[in-house]
Short mmCIF file of C-alpha atoms in Angstrom, two decimals:
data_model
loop_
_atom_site.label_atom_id
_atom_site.label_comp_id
_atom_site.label_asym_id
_atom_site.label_seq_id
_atom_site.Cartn_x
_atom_site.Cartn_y
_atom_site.Cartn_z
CA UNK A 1 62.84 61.48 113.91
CA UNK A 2 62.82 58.34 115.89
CA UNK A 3 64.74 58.17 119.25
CA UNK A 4 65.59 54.67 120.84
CA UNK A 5 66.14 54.69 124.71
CA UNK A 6 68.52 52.55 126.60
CA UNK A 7 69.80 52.47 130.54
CA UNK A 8 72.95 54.14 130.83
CA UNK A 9 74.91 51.42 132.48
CA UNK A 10 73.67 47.77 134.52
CA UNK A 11 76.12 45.66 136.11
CA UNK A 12 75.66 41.79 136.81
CA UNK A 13 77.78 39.15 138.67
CA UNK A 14 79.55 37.07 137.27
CA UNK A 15 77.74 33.17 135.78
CA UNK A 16 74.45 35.36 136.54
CA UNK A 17 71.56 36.80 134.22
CA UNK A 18 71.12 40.39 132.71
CA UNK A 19 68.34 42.08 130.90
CA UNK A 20 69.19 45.20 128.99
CA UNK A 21 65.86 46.94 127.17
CA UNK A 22 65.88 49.57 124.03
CA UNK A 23 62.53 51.53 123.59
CA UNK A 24 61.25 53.41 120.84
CA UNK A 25 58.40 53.89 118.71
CA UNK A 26 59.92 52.12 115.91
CA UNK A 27 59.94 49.29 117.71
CA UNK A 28 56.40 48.44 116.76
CA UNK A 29 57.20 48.25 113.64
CA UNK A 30 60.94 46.85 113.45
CA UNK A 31 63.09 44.27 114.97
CA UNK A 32 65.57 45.60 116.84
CA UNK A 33 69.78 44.63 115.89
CA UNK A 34 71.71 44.49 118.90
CA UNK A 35 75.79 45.33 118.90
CA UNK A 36 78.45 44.72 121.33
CA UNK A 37 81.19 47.39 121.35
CA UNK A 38 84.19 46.55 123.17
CA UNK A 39 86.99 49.52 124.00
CA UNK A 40 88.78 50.48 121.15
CA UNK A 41 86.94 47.89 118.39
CA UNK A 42 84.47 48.01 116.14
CA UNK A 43 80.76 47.42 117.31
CA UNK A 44 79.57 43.47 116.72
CA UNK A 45 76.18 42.17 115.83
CA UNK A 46 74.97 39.78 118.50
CA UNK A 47 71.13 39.46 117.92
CA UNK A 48 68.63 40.30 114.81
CA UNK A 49 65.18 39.88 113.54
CA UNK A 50 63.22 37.95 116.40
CA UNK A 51 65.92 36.16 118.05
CA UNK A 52 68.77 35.21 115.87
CA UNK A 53 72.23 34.86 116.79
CA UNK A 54 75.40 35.68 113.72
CA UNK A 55 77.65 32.47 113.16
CA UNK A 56 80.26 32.47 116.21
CA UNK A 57 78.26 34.38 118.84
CA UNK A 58 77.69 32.31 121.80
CA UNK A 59 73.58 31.36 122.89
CA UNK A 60 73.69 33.08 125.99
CA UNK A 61 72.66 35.87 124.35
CA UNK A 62 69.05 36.01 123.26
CA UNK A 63 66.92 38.83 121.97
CA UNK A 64 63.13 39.53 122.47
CA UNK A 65 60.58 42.11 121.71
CA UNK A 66 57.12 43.73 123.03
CA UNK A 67 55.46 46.49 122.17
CA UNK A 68 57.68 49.04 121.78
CA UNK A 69 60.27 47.98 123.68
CA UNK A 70 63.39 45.01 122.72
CA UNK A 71 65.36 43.40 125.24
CA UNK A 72 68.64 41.89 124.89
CA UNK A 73 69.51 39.23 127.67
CA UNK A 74 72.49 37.63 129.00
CA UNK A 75 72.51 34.45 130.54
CA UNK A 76 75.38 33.25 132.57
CA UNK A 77 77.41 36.48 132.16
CA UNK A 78 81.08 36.15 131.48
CA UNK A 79 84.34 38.56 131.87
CA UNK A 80 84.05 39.01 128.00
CA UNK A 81 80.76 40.05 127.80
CA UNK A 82 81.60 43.32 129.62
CA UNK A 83 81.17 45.82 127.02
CA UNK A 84 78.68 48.67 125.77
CA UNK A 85 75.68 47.11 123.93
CA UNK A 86 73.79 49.14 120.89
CA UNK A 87 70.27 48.29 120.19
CA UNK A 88 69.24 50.01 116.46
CA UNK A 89 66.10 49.75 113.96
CA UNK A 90 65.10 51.50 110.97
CA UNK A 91 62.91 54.83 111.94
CA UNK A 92 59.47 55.37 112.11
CA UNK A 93 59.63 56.58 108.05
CA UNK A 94 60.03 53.24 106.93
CA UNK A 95 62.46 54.12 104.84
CA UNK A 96 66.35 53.15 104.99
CA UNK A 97 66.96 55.58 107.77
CA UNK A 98 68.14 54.43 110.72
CA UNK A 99 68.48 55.08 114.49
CA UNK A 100 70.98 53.63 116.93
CA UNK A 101 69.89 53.59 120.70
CA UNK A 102 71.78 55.15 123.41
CA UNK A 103 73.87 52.72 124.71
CA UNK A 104 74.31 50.78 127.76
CA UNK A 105 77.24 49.97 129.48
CA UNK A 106 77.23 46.19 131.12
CA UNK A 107 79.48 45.90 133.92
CA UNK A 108 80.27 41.97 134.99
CA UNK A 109 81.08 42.37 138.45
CA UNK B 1 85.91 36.10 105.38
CA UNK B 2 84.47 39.26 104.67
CA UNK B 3 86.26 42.87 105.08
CA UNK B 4 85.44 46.14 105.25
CA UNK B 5 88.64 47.85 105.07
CA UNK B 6 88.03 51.97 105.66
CA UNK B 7 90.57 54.75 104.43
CA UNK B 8 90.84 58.76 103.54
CA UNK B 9 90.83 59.78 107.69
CA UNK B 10 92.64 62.55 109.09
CA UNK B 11 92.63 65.85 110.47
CA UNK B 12 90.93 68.88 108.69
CA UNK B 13 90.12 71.96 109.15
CA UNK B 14 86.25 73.30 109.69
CA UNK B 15 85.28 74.00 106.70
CA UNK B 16 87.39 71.66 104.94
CA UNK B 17 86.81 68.38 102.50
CA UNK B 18 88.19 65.01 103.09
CA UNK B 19 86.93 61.89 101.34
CA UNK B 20 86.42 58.35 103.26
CA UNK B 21 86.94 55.43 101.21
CA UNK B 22 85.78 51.45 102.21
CA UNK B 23 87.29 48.38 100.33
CA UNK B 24 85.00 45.35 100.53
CA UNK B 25 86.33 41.70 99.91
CA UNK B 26 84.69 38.48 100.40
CA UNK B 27 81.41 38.69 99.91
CA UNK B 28 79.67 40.21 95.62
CA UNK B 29 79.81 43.99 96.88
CA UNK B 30 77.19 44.91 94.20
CA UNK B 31 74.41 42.70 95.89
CA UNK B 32 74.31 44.30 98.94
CA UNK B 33 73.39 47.46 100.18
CA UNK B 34 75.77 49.43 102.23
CA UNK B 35 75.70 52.12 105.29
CA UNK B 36 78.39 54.67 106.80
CA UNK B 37 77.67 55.04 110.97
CA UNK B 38 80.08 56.91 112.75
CA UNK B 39 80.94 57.48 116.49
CA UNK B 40 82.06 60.67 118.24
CA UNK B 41 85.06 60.46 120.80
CA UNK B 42 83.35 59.06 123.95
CA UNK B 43 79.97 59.04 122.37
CA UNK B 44 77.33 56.18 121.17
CA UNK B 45 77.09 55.35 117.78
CA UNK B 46 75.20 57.53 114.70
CA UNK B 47 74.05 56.41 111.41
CA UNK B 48 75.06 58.32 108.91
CA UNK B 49 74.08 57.14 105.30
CA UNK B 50 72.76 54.48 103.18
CA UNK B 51 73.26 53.53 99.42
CA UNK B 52 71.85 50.56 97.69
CA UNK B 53 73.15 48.00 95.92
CA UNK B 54 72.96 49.61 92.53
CA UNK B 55 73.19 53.39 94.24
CA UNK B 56 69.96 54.69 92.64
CA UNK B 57 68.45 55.38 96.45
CA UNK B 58 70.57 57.19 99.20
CA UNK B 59 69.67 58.52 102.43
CA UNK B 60 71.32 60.68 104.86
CA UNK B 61 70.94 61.55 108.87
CA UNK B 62 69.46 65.12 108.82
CA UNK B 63 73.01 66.32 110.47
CA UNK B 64 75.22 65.64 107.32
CA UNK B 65 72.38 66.17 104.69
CA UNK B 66 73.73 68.50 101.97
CA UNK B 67 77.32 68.56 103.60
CA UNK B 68 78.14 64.82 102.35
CA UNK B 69 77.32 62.66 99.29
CA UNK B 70 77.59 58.88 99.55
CA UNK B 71 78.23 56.86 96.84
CA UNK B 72 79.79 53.23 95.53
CA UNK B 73 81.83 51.73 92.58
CA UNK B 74 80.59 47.83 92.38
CA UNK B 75 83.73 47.57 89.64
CA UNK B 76 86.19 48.42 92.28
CA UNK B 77 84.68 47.06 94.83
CA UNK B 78 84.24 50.29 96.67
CA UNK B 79 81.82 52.29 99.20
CA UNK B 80 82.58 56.15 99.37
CA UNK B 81 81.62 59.18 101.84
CA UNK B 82 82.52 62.57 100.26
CA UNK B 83 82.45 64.74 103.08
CA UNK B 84 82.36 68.64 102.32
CA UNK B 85 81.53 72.14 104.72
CA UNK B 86 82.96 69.93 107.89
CA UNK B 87 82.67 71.03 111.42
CA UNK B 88 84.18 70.43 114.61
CA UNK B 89 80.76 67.69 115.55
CA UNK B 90 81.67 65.84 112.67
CA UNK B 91 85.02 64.50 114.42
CA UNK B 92 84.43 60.88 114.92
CA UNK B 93 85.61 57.42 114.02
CA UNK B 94 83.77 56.43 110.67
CA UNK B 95 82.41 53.13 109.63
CA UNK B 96 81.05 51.21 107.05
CA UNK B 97 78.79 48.94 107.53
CA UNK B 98 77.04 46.24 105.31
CA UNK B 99 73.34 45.95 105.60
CA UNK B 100 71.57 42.69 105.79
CA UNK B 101 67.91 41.59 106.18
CA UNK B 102 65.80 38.55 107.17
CA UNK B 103 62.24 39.84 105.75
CA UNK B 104 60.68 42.83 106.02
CA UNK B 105 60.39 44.07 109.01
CA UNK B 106 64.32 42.81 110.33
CA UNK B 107 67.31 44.79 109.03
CA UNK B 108 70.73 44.67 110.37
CA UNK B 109 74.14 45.61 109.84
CA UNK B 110 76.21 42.28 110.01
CA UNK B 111 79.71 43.46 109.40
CA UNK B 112 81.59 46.44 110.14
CA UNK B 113 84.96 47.80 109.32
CA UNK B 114 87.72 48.76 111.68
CA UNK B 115 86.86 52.64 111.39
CA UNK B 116 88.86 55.57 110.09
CA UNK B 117 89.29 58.33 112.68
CA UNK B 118 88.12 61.87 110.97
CA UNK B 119 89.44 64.98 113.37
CA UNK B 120 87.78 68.38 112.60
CA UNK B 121 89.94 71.31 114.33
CA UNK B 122 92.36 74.13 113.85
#
């Protein structure tokens, strides 16, 4: 099955950029979704397909992809942003099986 | 708005049966294909099972296949996980999740419930 590989945990300053990255195999094949997970709530999408943002999510956040590897970026950090961030795709199969990646926890210093 | 409201948590004994329930509103339920992910205490998230729309194609994560059987009632407005043979790695918070897509090649899950806590132990 497919696997999708994420940093553990970055931190950024606050106002400043961050770059979190997902890689997998998949990824050549599929766009990764990005989610936001904040303590206690349920995970929210913040990026999908090539670089779209969901109604209500601000544009500092902005999605890109190469290869196999997708990269979720923050620009201008803010307190609220600190959270853990998800990237996930379909698998390698092609069919609708999916794969979440492992996480990474942004830390706005 | 659209909700996902989940139900049918609890604790259970390995071994044991318990059957999750999600109520969707706001949005024609029978369009739209649906997904169960769940997330361990502590843990990152796992996809567990798909359904579409009309329930004719269902897929499960190789961990839960032939322990639990998705399903859906578009009448009721309903997603279900029937959950059977549970274990003690099966304790997590369960969501539903519906699935979206721009074009092939771009799927997504756009909105989640809150999650129903599921506690395997003796």
């Amino acid at each position: 099955s497919s696997e999708l590989t994420q940093d553990p945990a970055v931190s950024v300053a606050l106002g400043q950029t961050v770059r979190i990255t997902c890689q997998g195999d998949s990824l050549r094949s599929y766009y990764a979704s990005w989610y936001q997970q904040k303590p206690g709530q349920a995970p929210v999408l913040v990026i999908y397909g090539k670089n779209n943002r969901p109604s209500g999510i601000p544009d500092r956040f902005s999605g890109s992809s190469s290869g196999n590897t997708a990269s979720l970026t923050i620009t201008g950090a803010q307190a609220e942003d600190e959270a853990d961030y998800y990237c996930n795709s379909r698998d390698s199969s092609g069919n609708h099986r999916y794969v979440f990646g492992t996480g990474t926890k942004v830390t706005v210093l | 708005e659209v909700q996902l409201v989940e139900s049918g948590g609890g604790l259970v004994q390995p071994g044991g049966s318990l059957r999750l329930s999600c109520a969707a509103s706001g949005f024609t339920f029978s369009s739209y294909e649906m997904n169960w992910v769940r997330q361990a205490p502590g843990k990152g998230l796992e996809w567990v099972s798909y359904i579409s729309s009309s329930g004719s194609t269902i897929y499960y994560a190789d961990s839960v296949k032939g322990r639990f059987t998705i399903s859906r009632d578009n009448a009721k407005n309903s997603l279900y996980l029937q959950m059977n043979s549970l274990r003690a790695e099966d304790t997590a918070v369960y969501y539903c999740a519906r699935e979206g897509s721009l074009h092939s090649g771009s799927y997504f899950f756009d909105y989640w419930g809150q999650g129903t806590l599921v506690t395997v132990s003796s």
